[in-house]
C-alpha cells in the first residue's frame, strides 16, 4: 500500500518562496516517477514538475522554468518542490503523485496525496 502525503503549503506574497514536501511511503513496483501537479479553481489539474524514482531525470513545465526545482531525498523518500519568485498564477492546490512513467497525464499516476494549498497574494 502506497501513501502520499504533502506538506508545506501556505500563503506568501508575490516574489516569495515556499518549499513543498511529499513523503511517499510503502512500495509498489509500478512507481517510476513522482510528480507535482497543481489545480487552480475552475481549471484542470496540470503537471508542474516530475522526477524519476532515482532522481536522475527531472522535468519542469515551461511556466515554472527557472523558478521551481524538484528534488528527491532518497534517505527518507521525500520529494521536494522549491518554489521561488512566486506569482499570483502559481496559486492553487498542489498535489503530489506517484506514477508509472514519465508523463504529465493525470491518468498515468496511480497514487495521489490530498493536496496542499498555495496562496500567492500581491
GROMACS .gro file of C-alpha atoms in nm:
model
  122
    1UNK     CA    1   0.000   0.000   0.000
    2UNK     CA    2   0.145   0.333  -0.109
    3UNK     CA    3   0.063   0.652   0.074
    4UNK     CA    4   0.141   1.002  -0.047
    5UNK     CA    5   0.140   1.295   0.193
    6UNK     CA    6   0.211   1.658   0.104
    7UNK     CA    7   0.305   1.946   0.332
    8UNK     CA    8   0.449   2.294   0.312
    9UNK     CA    9   0.175   2.496   0.151
   10UNK     CA   10   0.072   2.834   0.279
   11UNK     CA   11   0.023   3.195   0.196
   12UNK     CA   12   0.302   3.409   0.055
   13UNK     CA   13   0.339   3.742  -0.117
   14UNK     CA   14   0.435   3.782  -0.480
   15UNK     CA   15   0.805   3.718  -0.524
   16UNK     CA   16   0.823   3.499  -0.216
   17UNK     CA   17   0.925   3.137  -0.177
   18UNK     CA   18   0.776   2.814  -0.046
   19UNK     CA   19   0.906   2.461  -0.026
   20UNK     CA   20   0.662   2.176  -0.059
   21UNK     CA   21   0.743   1.828   0.066
   22UNK     CA   22   0.595   1.497  -0.036
   23UNK     CA   23   0.652   1.173   0.153
   24UNK     CA   24   0.587   0.855  -0.041
   25UNK     CA   25   0.558   0.558   0.192
   26UNK     CA   26   0.507   0.196   0.102
   27UNK     CA   27   0.630   0.020  -0.206
   28UNK     CA   28   0.495  -0.053  -0.547
   29UNK     CA   29   0.698  -0.185  -0.839
   30UNK     CA   30   0.489   0.031  -1.068
   31UNK     CA   31   0.632   0.358  -0.935
   32UNK     CA   32   0.879   0.508  -1.177
   33UNK     CA   33   0.817   0.877  -1.132
   34UNK     CA   34   0.689   1.123  -0.878
   35UNK     CA   35   0.530   1.445  -0.980
   36UNK     CA   36   0.386   1.770  -0.858
   37UNK     CA   37   0.061   1.888  -1.010
   38UNK     CA   38  -0.146   2.194  -0.937
   39UNK     CA   39  -0.506   2.291  -0.985
   40UNK     CA   40  -0.646   2.641  -0.970
   41UNK     CA   41  -1.020   2.698  -0.915
   42UNK     CA   42  -1.211   2.630  -1.233
   43UNK     CA   43  -0.909   2.492  -1.415
   44UNK     CA   44  -0.782   2.147  -1.497
   45UNK     CA   45  -0.506   1.984  -1.298
   46UNK     CA   46  -0.171   2.044  -1.466
   47UNK     CA   47   0.173   1.895  -1.432
   48UNK     CA   48   0.432   2.123  -1.275
   49UNK     CA   49   0.740   1.904  -1.225
   50UNK     CA   50   0.842   1.540  -1.245
   51UNK     CA   51   1.131   1.338  -1.106
   52UNK     CA   52   1.228   0.978  -1.163
   53UNK     CA   53   1.234   0.736  -0.871
   54UNK     CA   54   1.613   0.751  -0.865
   55UNK     CA   55   1.624   1.127  -0.905
   56UNK     CA   56   1.824   1.120  -1.226
   57UNK     CA   57   1.558   1.253  -1.459
   58UNK     CA   58   1.363   1.570  -1.396
   59UNK     CA   59   1.121   1.789  -1.591
   60UNK     CA   60   0.954   2.121  -1.524
   61UNK     CA   61   0.673   2.298  -1.700
   62UNK     CA   62   0.777   2.598  -1.904
   63UNK     CA   63   0.575   2.828  -1.683
   64UNK     CA   64   0.793   2.745  -1.381
   65UNK     CA   65   1.130   2.701  -1.551
   66UNK     CA   66   1.399   2.890  -1.367
   67UNK     CA   67   1.180   2.939  -1.060
   68UNK     CA   68   1.082   2.591  -0.935
   69UNK     CA   69   1.314   2.300  -0.856
   70UNK     CA   70   1.211   1.942  -0.791
   71UNK     CA   71   1.442   1.717  -0.592
   72UNK     CA   72   1.443   1.382  -0.420
   73UNK     CA   73   1.590   1.285  -0.085
   74UNK     CA   74   1.620   0.910  -0.108
   75UNK     CA   75   1.716   0.872   0.256
   76UNK     CA   76   1.360   0.945   0.362
   77UNK     CA   77   1.168   0.906   0.034
   78UNK     CA   78   1.076   1.272   0.026
   79UNK     CA   79   1.021   1.472  -0.291
   80UNK     CA   80   1.061   1.847  -0.259
   81UNK     CA   81   0.936   2.131  -0.474
   82UNK     CA   82   1.125   2.452  -0.411
   83UNK     CA   83   0.922   2.741  -0.545
   84UNK     CA   84   1.086   3.082  -0.581
   85UNK     CA   85   0.972   3.411  -0.731
   86UNK     CA   86   0.611   3.311  -0.687
   87UNK     CA   87   0.345   3.475  -0.899
   88UNK     CA   88  -0.031   3.503  -0.841
   89UNK     CA   89  -0.090   3.248  -1.116
   90UNK     CA   90   0.113   2.992  -0.919
   91UNK     CA   91  -0.160   2.976  -0.659
   92UNK     CA   92  -0.381   2.671  -0.625
   93UNK     CA   93  -0.394   2.327  -0.474
   94UNK     CA   94  -0.070   2.138  -0.520
   95UNK     CA   95  -0.081   1.761  -0.539
   96UNK     CA   96   0.198   1.508  -0.524
   97UNK     CA   97   0.157   1.186  -0.714
   98UNK     CA   98   0.345   0.866  -0.788
   99UNK     CA   99   0.313   0.701  -1.124
  100UNK     CA  100   0.443   0.452  -1.370
  101UNK     CA  101   0.616   0.657  -1.635
  102UNK     CA  102   0.735   0.997  -1.748
  103UNK     CA  103   0.410   1.174  -1.818
  104UNK     CA  104   0.208   1.483  -1.731
  105UNK     CA  105  -0.116   1.295  -1.777
  106UNK     CA  106  -0.315   1.264  -1.456
  107UNK     CA  107  -0.429   0.917  -1.560
  108UNK     CA  108  -0.071   0.789  -1.556
  109UNK     CA  109  -0.036   0.849  -1.183
  110UNK     CA  110  -0.181   0.583  -0.957
  111UNK     CA  111  -0.120   0.727  -0.611
  112UNK     CA  112  -0.217   1.078  -0.502
  113UNK     CA  113  -0.193   1.288  -0.192
  114UNK     CA  114  -0.471   1.505  -0.054
  115UNK     CA  115  -0.307   1.827  -0.169
  116UNK     CA  116  -0.165   2.135  -0.003
  117UNK     CA  117  -0.289   2.487  -0.070
  118UNK     CA  118  -0.065   2.762  -0.205
  119UNK     CA  119  -0.187   3.120  -0.199
  120UNK     CA  120   0.013   3.397  -0.363
  121UNK     CA  121  -0.105   3.747  -0.289
  122UNK     CA  122   0.004   4.080  -0.427
   0.00000   0.00000   0.00000
